[in-house]
Amino acid sequence: MTRLSQGTLDALPAAIARPAYDRAVVRRGVVHFGPGAFHRAHQAAAFDTLLAQDPRWGLTGVSLNSRGVAEALDPQDGLYTLALLEEQVEYRVIGAIGRVLTREDPGAILGAMAHPEARIVSATVTEKGYCLGADGGLDFAHPSIKADLEASRAEGWVPGSFTGWLVRGLQARRLAGLPGLTVLSCDNLADNGRKLEAATIALAEAIDPDTACWIADWVTFPNAMVDSITPATDDALRARVAAAIGLDDAWPIQRERFTQWVIEDRFAGERPALEEAGVTFAGEVRPFETAKLRLLNGAHSSLAYIGLGRGLETVADAMADAELAAFAERLMREDIAPSVVAPPGLDLAVYIADVLRRFANPAIRHLLSQIAWDGSQKLPYRLLDTTRDALAAGRPVDRLAVPIAAWLRFLARAASRGEAITDPMSATLLARAADWRSVLAVREVFGDLGQDPRFADAVERARTTLEAGRLDPVPA
Ligand code: CS2
């Protein structure tokens, strides 16, 4: 079958949406680190819409950890298909990405970051890509950061970490006399922009203090909240897309129709008019971020670890398990919502109902095993911060302890079966998994919470509840 590319766009069936602009005149205003499924489903689709009005906001992707995206997209001239999965599936070919650069060509990455047209460096590198410690600051003991500090002693050094690339690219802009730019985190971290700003400046201070000062003066790091459920691509999607567009797409993307992006209006220069693509600019993002991270992502991780323990495969399966769905709803309404200050105009009860409806979407095959990745990086933001707030307010944490107990059982199962898990702390976690209290002692994940008897006792009771085949330690 013929491959999707710039030269075959005209062969698309009329019903298939395609770039509504001349890709030949697009300028590369955005350098994006981590052009994985979520970025291509969410931010790239928004910029694709904007490009029909303003050609300055094309994307250059940078994949630091693999060549897969570059090898899939470069032969397609950056084009790929986005499938919106609801009762009626809608297909749209996205053209916002030009090239995808890899670490094999560091000069090209530096050239893109230090290009006069570049106005934004954005990122979806997942929580572990920030190399942060339990305190939310840069972890100078992280192997990638230590390697960058060592490498930076040589002229023309090539970074390994994302933060290292930020320092190197911003240093190149400073030395070239270029203006600052905006660094836009699109990852599921609380205060993502401020955390990235502090980490970048801390690393710059250790490498090149003049660049650290320049970053502080001329670069902004707005907070942002991002939301759209984006299951990993599978062969079923590839087959559906080939049948729908009549061309071969090596890496199509699928997501739900719902999408939300709230960005702090704090840009170093002119900002893209992304409101034309449905994006919200706000003075304060934190309420949106807290509501989403704690209610949606907290429930997601709970369904993942509890659902996997009940032999379930997808989020929709978990929502079809009446006991588990009821537990998730009570957890959101009674244990998480009290820690959330609703963003302006948002009714939390309505938001919770909408999230549960989205989870139950039968058109989305979202694997619990995918959501279960990187628990050591996700759970602090998704459930442990909520637990700390509940304890501080004198609220019970018995129900909040259940997904944590389920994660501990997830780790113990993997360790006992000799199975690997996807988590940057897998070695530590699996070595300790047989003794759940020693996992609670991992300060990078639990901080002081693991030693708080109110929490540890609740986890012990939750383990007993799960072992008895029940879910809710506090029956209705
Ligand atoms: C999921 C998120 O994989 C996961 O951890 O909880 O990717 C989730 O689908 C998105 O944050 C939804 O916006």
Short mmCIF file of C-alpha atoms and ligand atoms in Angstrom, two decimals:
data_model
loop_
_atom_site.label_atom_id
_atom_site.label_comp_id
_atom_site.label_asym_id
_atom_site.label_seq_id
_atom_site.Cartn_x
_atom_site.Cartn_y
_atom_site.Cartn_z
CA MET A 1 0.00 0.00 0.00
CA THR A 2 1.24 3.52 -0.82
CA ARG A 3 2.69 5.44 2.15
CA LEU A 4 1.14 8.60 3.55
CA SER A 5 3.39 11.53 2.56
CA GLN A 6 3.27 15.08 1.25
CA GLY A 7 3.06 13.66 -2.26
CA THR A 8 0.08 11.41 -1.52
CA LEU A 9 -2.05 13.87 0.47
CA ASP A 10 -4.22 14.51 -2.59
CA ALA A 11 -5.01 10.77 -2.72
CA LEU A 12 -6.82 10.98 0.61
CA PRO A 13 -10.59 10.41 0.49
CA ALA A 14 -12.45 13.73 0.57
CA ALA A 15 -13.90 12.94 4.03
CA ILE A 16 -10.45 12.82 5.62
CA ALA A 17 -9.41 16.20 7.07
CA ARG A 18 -5.88 17.26 6.18
CA PRO A 19 -3.65 20.30 6.78
CA ALA A 20 -5.59 23.40 5.77
CA TYR A 21 -2.46 25.38 5.01
CA ASP A 22 0.57 25.34 2.72
CA ARG A 23 3.17 23.27 4.60
CA ALA A 24 5.93 24.64 2.36
CA VAL A 25 5.70 28.09 4.01
CA VAL A 26 5.45 26.90 7.62
CA ARG A 27 8.15 28.24 9.89
CA ARG A 28 9.41 26.25 12.88
CA GLY A 29 8.47 28.38 15.85
CA VAL A 30 8.25 25.42 18.26
CA VAL A 31 10.87 22.83 19.22
CA HIS A 32 9.16 19.98 21.07
CA PHE A 33 11.01 17.42 23.18
CA GLY A 34 9.16 14.09 23.38
CA PRO A 35 6.96 13.88 20.24
CA GLY A 36 5.23 10.74 21.51
CA ALA A 37 1.58 9.75 21.22
CA PHE A 38 0.24 12.30 23.70
CA HIS A 39 2.04 15.23 22.07
CA ARG A 40 0.94 14.21 18.59
CA ALA A 41 -2.64 13.68 19.74
CA HIS A 42 -2.90 16.90 21.74
CA GLN A 43 -0.51 19.83 21.31
CA ALA A 44 0.43 19.05 17.69
CA ALA A 45 -3.27 18.90 16.75
CA ALA A 46 -3.82 22.32 18.33
CA PHE A 47 -0.87 23.85 16.46
CA ASP A 48 -2.10 22.17 13.27
CA THR A 49 -5.37 24.06 13.64
CA LEU A 50 -3.54 27.34 14.34
CA LEU A 51 -1.24 26.95 11.33
CA ALA A 52 -4.20 27.56 9.04
CA GLN A 53 -4.12 31.16 10.34
CA ASP A 54 -0.49 31.69 11.29
CA PRO A 55 2.40 29.83 9.58
CA ARG A 56 4.92 30.74 12.29
CA TRP A 57 4.01 27.89 14.66
CA GLY A 58 5.27 24.72 13.00
CA LEU A 59 6.86 22.04 15.18
CA THR A 60 10.27 20.39 15.11
CA GLY A 61 10.28 17.21 17.20
CA VAL A 62 13.23 16.06 19.28
CA SER A 63 13.35 12.43 20.42
CA LEU A 64 16.16 11.91 22.91
CA ASN A 65 15.43 8.31 23.84
CA SER A 66 14.65 6.51 20.59
CA ARG A 67 14.66 6.74 16.82
CA GLY A 68 11.24 5.14 16.42
CA VAL A 69 9.22 8.32 15.88
CA ALA A 70 11.79 9.77 13.46
CA GLU A 71 11.93 6.53 11.48
CA ALA A 72 8.13 6.43 11.27
CA LEU A 73 7.47 10.10 10.47
CA ASP A 74 10.41 11.29 8.39
CA PRO A 75 9.46 9.09 5.38
CA GLN A 76 5.94 10.56 5.79
CA ASP A 77 7.25 14.15 5.74
CA GLY A 78 6.07 14.40 9.36
CA LEU A 79 2.46 13.57 8.46
CA TYR A 80 0.39 11.13 10.52
CA THR A 81 -3.26 10.31 11.12
CA LEU A 82 -5.13 11.21 14.29
CA ALA A 83 -8.21 9.07 15.01
CA LEU A 84 -10.81 10.57 17.35
CA LEU A 85 -12.53 7.59 18.98
CA GLU A 86 -16.14 8.06 19.94
CA GLU A 87 -19.24 6.31 18.63
CA GLN A 88 -18.28 7.71 15.22
CA VAL A 89 -14.56 7.61 14.53
CA GLU A 90 -13.22 10.75 12.83
CA TYR A 91 -9.85 10.75 11.03
CA ARG A 92 -7.62 13.78 10.51
CA VAL A 93 -4.15 13.97 8.96
CA ILE A 94 -1.88 16.24 11.02
CA GLY A 95 0.92 18.18 9.34
CA ALA A 96 2.25 20.43 12.14
CA ILE A 97 5.45 18.43 12.65
CA GLY A 98 8.23 18.90 10.12
CA ARG A 99 11.26 16.83 11.08
CA VAL A 100 11.94 14.70 14.14
CA LEU A 101 15.53 15.10 15.33
CA THR A 102 17.39 12.56 17.45
CA ARG A 103 20.42 12.58 19.71
CA GLU A 104 22.47 11.19 16.78
CA ASP A 105 22.40 14.71 15.33
CA PRO A 106 23.07 17.05 18.28
CA GLY A 107 24.04 19.89 15.95
CA ALA A 108 20.57 19.83 14.38
CA ILE A 109 18.92 19.95 17.82
CA LEU A 110 21.08 22.88 18.86
CA GLY A 111 20.43 24.59 15.54
CA ALA A 112 16.67 24.25 15.99
CA MET A 113 16.77 25.63 19.55
CA ALA A 114 19.07 28.52 18.56
CA HIS A 115 17.17 29.35 15.38
CA PRO A 116 15.85 32.94 15.20
CA GLU A 117 12.37 31.59 14.34
CA ALA A 118 12.20 29.45 17.49
CA ARG A 119 9.90 31.06 20.06
CA ILE A 120 8.84 28.09 22.19
CA VAL A 121 10.58 24.98 23.49
CA SER A 122 7.89 22.60 24.74
CA ALA A 123 8.05 19.14 26.29
CA THR A 124 6.20 15.94 26.97
CA VAL A 125 9.07 13.95 28.46
CA THR A 126 6.90 12.37 31.23
CA GLU A 127 7.49 12.94 34.94
CA LYS A 128 10.77 11.00 34.97
CA GLY A 129 12.24 13.21 32.25
CA TYR A 130 12.63 16.13 34.70
CA CYS A 131 15.13 14.32 36.99
CA LEU A 132 13.52 15.82 40.09
CA GLY A 133 14.04 14.68 43.68
CA ALA A 134 11.40 14.08 46.36
CA ASP A 135 11.52 17.81 47.19
CA GLY A 136 10.56 18.74 43.61
CA GLY A 137 14.00 20.22 42.93
CA LEU A 138 16.62 19.01 40.47
CA ASP A 139 18.21 15.77 41.63
CA PHE A 140 21.95 16.41 41.25
CA ALA A 141 22.56 12.76 42.16
CA HIS A 142 20.52 11.60 39.14
CA PRO A 143 22.85 9.71 36.76
CA SER A 144 21.75 11.81 33.75
CA ILE A 145 22.41 15.07 35.59
CA LYS A 146 25.75 13.86 36.90
CA ALA A 147 26.73 12.84 33.36
CA ASP A 148 25.72 16.26 31.99
CA LEU A 149 27.72 18.08 34.66
CA GLU A 150 30.78 16.00 33.75
CA ALA A 151 30.24 16.42 29.98
CA SER A 152 29.73 20.19 30.31
CA ARG A 153 33.36 20.61 31.33
CA ALA A 154 34.28 20.15 27.63
CA GLU A 155 33.75 22.74 24.91
CA GLY A 156 30.83 21.88 22.62
CA TRP A 157 29.42 19.31 25.05
CA VAL A 158 26.38 17.24 24.12
CA PRO A 159 23.75 16.88 26.87
CA GLY A 160 21.97 13.64 27.71
CA SER A 161 19.10 14.93 29.84
CA PHE A 162 16.21 17.15 28.73
CA THR A 163 17.19 19.76 31.31
CA GLY A 164 20.74 19.60 30.03
CA TRP A 165 19.49 20.32 26.53
CA LEU A 166 17.53 23.29 27.82
CA VAL A 167 20.69 24.74 29.38
CA ARG A 168 22.77 24.02 26.27
CA GLY A 169 20.20 25.38 23.84
CA LEU A 170 19.53 28.52 25.89
CA GLN A 171 23.26 29.07 26.27
CA ALA A 172 23.59 28.91 22.47
CA ARG A 173 20.80 31.50 22.13
CA ARG A 174 22.50 33.78 24.62
CA LEU A 175 25.89 33.51 22.90
CA ALA A 176 24.27 34.14 19.50
CA GLY A 177 22.62 37.31 20.82
CA LEU A 178 19.15 35.88 20.23
CA PRO A 179 16.13 36.79 22.36
CA GLY A 180 14.85 34.55 25.10
CA LEU A 181 11.91 32.24 24.55
CA THR A 182 9.16 30.39 26.37
CA VAL A 183 9.72 26.89 27.79
CA LEU A 184 6.36 25.14 27.95
CA SER A 185 6.03 21.96 29.98
CA CYS A 186 3.11 19.77 28.88
CA ASP A 187 3.60 17.02 31.46
CA ASN A 188 1.45 15.82 34.34
CA LEU A 189 3.35 17.50 37.18
CA ALA A 190 1.95 19.95 39.71
CA ASP A 191 3.49 23.39 39.05
CA ASN A 192 5.21 21.92 35.99
CA GLY A 193 6.52 25.22 34.63
CA ARG A 194 7.89 26.52 37.92
CA LYS A 195 9.55 23.19 38.70
CA LEU A 196 11.20 23.09 35.27
CA GLU A 197 12.31 26.70 35.65
CA ALA A 198 13.98 26.03 39.00
CA ALA A 199 15.62 22.84 37.72
CA THR A 200 16.93 24.51 34.56
CA ILE A 201 18.36 27.50 36.39
CA ALA A 202 19.91 25.27 39.06
CA LEU A 203 21.69 23.21 36.41
CA ALA A 204 22.71 26.34 34.48
CA GLU A 205 24.21 27.83 37.65
CA ALA A 206 26.39 24.75 38.02
CA ILE A 207 27.47 24.86 34.36
CA ASP A 208 27.43 28.51 33.21
CA PRO A 209 26.26 31.15 35.73
CA ASP A 210 25.99 33.83 33.03
CA THR A 211 23.47 31.66 31.19
CA ALA A 212 21.61 31.05 34.46
CA CYS A 213 21.19 34.81 34.89
CA TRP A 214 20.14 35.20 31.26
CA ILE A 215 17.51 32.47 31.65
CA ALA A 216 16.13 34.14 34.77
CA ASP A 217 15.84 37.45 32.89
CA TRP A 218 14.72 36.41 29.41
CA VAL A 219 13.07 32.98 29.51
CA THR A 220 9.63 32.19 30.92
CA PHE A 221 8.31 28.80 32.06
CA PRO A 222 4.49 28.99 32.24
CA ASN A 223 2.52 26.34 34.07
CA ALA A 224 0.11 24.33 31.95
CA MET A 225 -2.53 21.66 32.39
CA VAL A 226 -3.00 19.15 29.61
CA ASP A 227 -5.77 16.58 29.23
CA SER A 228 -6.85 14.07 26.61
CA ILE A 229 -7.00 10.29 27.02
CA THR A 230 -4.55 8.89 24.47
CA PRO A 231 -4.11 5.10 24.37
CA ALA A 232 -0.95 3.72 22.82
CA THR A 233 -1.08 2.92 19.09
CA ASP A 234 -1.76 -0.74 18.28
CA ASP A 235 -2.04 -2.82 15.12
CA ALA A 236 -5.83 -2.58 15.23
CA LEU A 237 -5.55 1.20 14.87
CA ARG A 238 -3.01 0.88 12.03
CA ALA A 239 -5.43 -1.42 10.17
CA ARG A 240 -8.43 0.88 10.78
CA VAL A 241 -6.50 3.91 9.57
CA ALA A 242 -5.20 2.14 6.45
CA ALA A 243 -8.76 1.15 5.58
CA ALA A 244 -10.07 4.66 6.23
CA ILE A 245 -7.42 6.73 4.43
CA GLY A 246 -6.35 4.24 1.79
CA LEU A 247 -2.67 4.84 2.58
CA ASP A 248 -0.15 3.22 4.89
CA ASP A 249 0.59 5.26 8.04
CA ALA A 250 3.45 3.77 10.06
CA TRP A 251 2.41 5.45 13.32
CA PRO A 252 -1.14 6.79 13.56
CA ILE A 253 -2.41 8.12 16.87
CA GLN A 254 -5.74 7.66 18.68
CA ARG A 255 -7.44 9.64 21.38
CA GLU A 256 -10.86 10.50 22.76
CA ARG A 257 -12.60 13.54 21.25
CA PHE A 258 -12.30 15.48 24.54
CA THR A 259 -9.21 17.64 24.87
CA GLN A 260 -8.29 20.45 27.24
CA TRP A 261 -5.18 22.64 27.49
CA VAL A 262 -4.93 25.45 30.02
CA ILE A 263 -1.77 27.57 29.76
CA GLU A 264 -0.55 30.32 32.09
CA ASP A 265 -0.40 33.50 30.02
CA ARG A 266 3.28 34.12 30.73
CA PHE A 267 5.24 34.14 27.46
CA ALA A 268 8.70 35.55 26.76
CA GLY A 269 7.51 37.15 23.55
CA GLU A 270 4.47 37.09 21.34
CA ARG A 271 2.44 33.99 22.12
CA PRO A 272 0.63 31.75 19.63
CA ALA A 273 -3.10 32.49 19.36
CA LEU A 274 -3.93 28.96 20.45
CA GLU A 275 -7.29 30.09 21.71
CA GLU A 276 -8.21 29.71 18.03
CA ALA A 277 -7.71 25.97 18.62
CA GLY A 278 -9.75 25.86 21.82
CA VAL A 279 -6.88 26.38 24.23
CA THR A 280 -7.52 28.39 27.43
CA PHE A 281 -5.04 31.00 28.64
CA ALA A 282 -5.32 31.76 32.34
CA GLY A 283 -3.64 33.92 34.92
CA GLU A 284 -3.54 30.97 37.34
CA VAL A 285 -3.38 27.33 36.15
CA ARG A 286 -2.93 25.59 39.51
CA PRO A 287 -6.65 25.01 40.25
CA PHE A 288 -7.12 23.38 36.81
CA GLU A 289 -3.95 21.35 37.32
CA THR A 290 -4.87 20.15 40.82
CA ALA A 291 -8.38 19.17 39.80
CA LYS A 292 -7.12 17.17 36.85
CA LEU A 293 -4.04 15.57 38.43
CA ARG A 294 -5.85 14.53 41.61
CA LEU A 295 -9.33 13.68 40.35
CA LEU A 296 -8.69 12.30 36.87
CA ASN A 297 -5.16 10.98 37.21
CA GLY A 298 -5.63 9.89 40.83
CA ALA A 299 -8.65 7.83 39.80
CA HIS A 300 -6.81 6.55 36.71
CA SER A 301 -3.92 5.17 38.75
CA SER A 302 -6.38 3.71 41.28
CA LEU A 303 -8.29 1.89 38.52
CA ALA A 304 -4.98 0.68 37.07
CA TYR A 305 -3.47 -0.94 40.14
CA ILE A 306 -6.75 -2.21 41.63
CA GLY A 307 -8.00 -3.34 38.21
CA LEU A 308 -4.80 -5.22 37.36
CA GLY A 309 -5.13 -6.98 40.73
CA ARG A 310 -8.63 -8.08 39.67
CA GLY A 311 -7.36 -9.41 36.34
CA LEU A 312 -8.84 -6.56 34.29
CA GLU A 313 -7.18 -5.22 31.13
CA THR A 314 -8.59 -1.82 30.16
CA VAL A 315 -10.05 1.28 31.82
CA ALA A 316 -13.42 0.50 30.23
CA ASP A 317 -13.23 -3.03 31.74
CA ALA A 318 -12.54 -1.46 35.14
CA MET A 319 -15.55 0.82 34.78
CA ALA A 320 -17.68 -2.20 33.83
CA ASP A 321 -16.74 -3.77 37.18
CA ALA A 322 -19.58 -2.29 39.25
CA GLU A 323 -17.81 -2.60 42.60
CA LEU A 324 -14.62 -0.99 41.27
CA ALA A 325 -16.48 1.79 39.45
CA ALA A 326 -18.45 2.57 42.62
CA PHE A 327 -15.25 2.60 44.65
CA ALA A 328 -13.59 5.00 42.19
CA GLU A 329 -16.57 7.34 42.29
CA ARG A 330 -16.66 7.39 46.10
CA LEU A 331 -12.88 7.91 46.21
CA MET A 332 -13.22 10.93 43.89
CA ARG A 333 -16.25 12.45 45.56
CA GLU A 334 -15.51 11.79 49.23
CA ASP A 335 -11.72 11.59 49.49
CA ILE A 336 -10.15 13.54 46.62
CA ALA A 337 -12.63 16.35 45.92
CA PRO A 338 -12.31 17.84 49.45
CA SER A 339 -8.63 18.55 48.67
CA VAL A 340 -9.45 20.34 45.40
CA VAL A 341 -10.36 24.02 45.10
CA ALA A 342 -12.55 24.11 41.99
CA PRO A 343 -11.23 26.26 39.14
CA PRO A 344 -13.45 29.23 38.26
CA GLY A 345 -16.73 28.04 36.77
CA LEU A 346 -16.08 24.35 37.30
CA ASP A 347 -18.59 22.26 39.26
CA LEU A 348 -16.54 19.41 40.72
CA ALA A 349 -19.52 17.04 40.86
CA VAL A 350 -20.12 17.59 37.15
CA TYR A 351 -16.39 17.27 36.43
CA ILE A 352 -16.24 13.94 38.28
CA ALA A 353 -19.25 12.61 36.36
CA ASP A 354 -17.65 13.70 33.08
CA VAL A 355 -14.36 12.01 33.93
CA LEU A 356 -16.11 8.74 34.82
CA ARG A 357 -18.08 8.92 31.58
CA ARG A 358 -14.84 9.42 29.64
CA PHE A 359 -13.25 6.46 31.45
CA ALA A 360 -16.18 4.23 30.44
CA ASN A 361 -15.85 5.15 26.72
CA PRO A 362 -16.17 1.73 25.02
CA ALA A 363 -14.42 3.05 21.89
CA ILE A 364 -11.18 3.57 23.83
CA ARG A 365 -9.01 0.53 24.58
CA HIS A 366 -6.80 2.16 27.24
CA LEU A 367 -4.59 -0.48 28.86
CA LEU A 368 -4.36 -0.43 32.65
CA SER A 369 -0.80 -1.74 32.24
CA GLN A 370 0.12 1.47 30.35
CA ILE A 371 -1.28 3.68 33.12
CA ALA A 372 0.59 1.54 35.66
CA TRP A 373 3.96 2.66 34.26
CA ASP A 374 6.20 4.90 36.39
CA GLY A 375 4.15 4.69 39.58
CA SER A 376 7.07 6.05 41.62
CA GLN A 377 6.90 9.25 39.52
CA LYS A 378 3.11 9.55 39.23
CA LEU A 379 1.69 8.59 42.63
CA PRO A 380 3.26 11.51 44.56
CA TYR A 381 1.27 14.02 42.45
CA ARG A 382 -1.82 11.87 41.92
CA LEU A 383 -2.55 10.40 45.36
CA LEU A 384 0.13 11.14 47.96
CA ASP A 385 -0.29 14.94 47.93
CA THR A 386 -4.03 14.39 48.40
CA THR A 387 -3.28 12.02 51.29
CA ARG A 388 -1.04 14.61 52.98
CA ASP A 389 -3.77 17.24 52.65
CA ALA A 390 -6.36 14.86 54.12
CA LEU A 391 -4.14 14.05 57.11
CA ALA A 392 -3.41 17.73 57.69
CA ALA A 393 -7.16 18.44 57.65
CA GLY A 394 -7.92 15.56 59.99
CA ARG A 395 -9.81 13.62 57.31
CA PRO A 396 -9.59 9.79 57.13
CA VAL A 397 -7.25 8.28 54.51
CA ASP A 398 -8.49 4.70 54.58
CA ARG A 399 -9.96 4.82 51.06
CA LEU A 400 -6.97 6.75 49.66
CA ALA A 401 -4.72 4.01 51.05
CA VAL A 402 -6.41 1.34 48.89
CA PRO A 403 -4.77 2.25 45.55
CA ILE A 404 -1.44 2.58 47.33
CA ALA A 405 -1.93 -0.90 48.83
CA ALA A 406 -2.86 -2.10 45.32
CA TRP A 407 0.38 -0.62 43.95
CA LEU A 408 2.36 -2.42 46.66
CA ARG A 409 0.64 -5.69 45.65
CA PHE A 410 1.37 -4.89 41.98
CA LEU A 411 5.06 -4.58 42.86
CA ALA A 412 5.03 -7.75 44.99
CA ARG A 413 3.35 -9.75 42.20
CA ALA A 414 5.93 -8.60 39.65
CA ALA A 415 8.82 -9.36 42.00
CA SER A 416 7.51 -12.81 42.90
CA ARG A 417 7.05 -13.66 39.20
CA GLY A 418 10.41 -12.24 38.20
CA GLU A 419 8.65 -9.79 35.88
CA ALA A 420 10.05 -6.38 34.95
CA ILE A 421 8.04 -3.20 35.53
CA THR A 422 8.31 0.12 33.67
CA ASP A 423 9.52 2.53 36.33
CA PRO A 424 12.81 4.45 36.67
CA MET A 425 13.00 3.11 40.25
CA SER A 426 12.18 -0.50 39.31
CA ALA A 427 15.37 -1.99 40.76
CA THR A 428 14.81 -0.39 44.17
CA LEU A 429 11.08 -1.11 44.24
CA LEU A 430 11.30 -4.76 43.18
CA ALA A 431 14.16 -5.43 45.60
CA ARG A 432 11.95 -4.18 48.44
CA ALA A 433 8.58 -5.42 47.14
CA ALA A 434 8.38 -8.47 49.41
CA ASP A 435 8.28 -6.15 52.46
CA TRP A 436 5.66 -3.46 51.82
CA ARG A 437 6.82 -1.34 54.75
CA SER A 438 10.27 -1.08 53.20
CA VAL A 439 8.63 0.30 50.04
CA LEU A 440 6.88 2.93 52.18
CA ALA A 441 10.37 3.83 53.42
CA VAL A 442 11.47 4.89 49.91
CA ARG A 443 11.74 8.61 50.52
CA GLU A 444 11.97 9.53 46.82
CA VAL A 445 8.35 8.37 46.56
CA PHE A 446 6.77 8.83 50.00
CA GLY A 447 8.98 11.40 51.72
CA ASP A 448 7.97 11.53 55.39
CA LEU A 449 4.50 10.16 54.68
CA GLY A 450 5.75 6.59 54.60
CA GLN A 451 6.71 6.83 58.26
CA ASP A 452 3.47 8.47 59.39
CA PRO A 453 1.64 5.78 61.40
CA ARG A 454 -1.75 7.18 60.40
CA PHE A 455 -0.89 6.45 56.76
CA ALA A 456 1.05 3.22 57.29
CA ASP A 457 -1.75 1.79 59.46
CA ALA A 458 -4.30 2.76 56.80
CA VAL A 459 -2.21 1.00 54.16
CA GLU A 460 -2.06 -2.11 56.34
CA ARG A 461 -5.86 -2.08 56.74
CA ALA A 462 -6.23 -1.54 52.99
CA ARG A 463 -4.01 -4.54 52.29
CA THR A 464 -6.25 -6.65 54.53
CA THR A 465 -9.32 -5.33 52.70
CA LEU A 466 -7.86 -6.21 49.29
CA GLU A 467 -6.66 -9.63 50.48
CA ALA A 468 -10.24 -10.33 51.62
CA GLY A 469 -11.43 -9.61 48.08
CA ARG A 470 -13.12 -6.39 49.14
CA LEU A 471 -12.42 -2.82 48.00
CA ASP A 472 -13.91 -0.23 50.26
CA PRO A 473 -12.58 -0.23 53.83
CA VAL A 474 -15.36 2.23 54.67
CA PRO A 475 -18.53 0.52 53.40
CA ALA A 476 -21.34 2.85 52.32
C1 CS2 B 1 -2.77 8.32 32.30
C2 CS2 B 1 -2.61 9.67 31.61
O1 CS2 B 1 -1.05 6.95 31.45
C3 CS2 B 1 -1.44 7.61 32.43
O2 CS2 B 1 -0.80 7.77 33.48
O3 CS2 B 1 -3.35 8.55 33.58
O4 CS2 B 1 -1.83 9.58 30.45
C4 CS2 B 1 -4.00 10.21 31.25
O5 CS2 B 1 -4.56 9.39 30.21
C5 CS2 B 1 -3.92 11.64 30.77
O6 CS2 B 1 -3.30 12.44 31.77
C6 CS2 B 1 -5.33 12.16 30.50
O7 CS2 B 1 -5.29 13.53 30.23
#
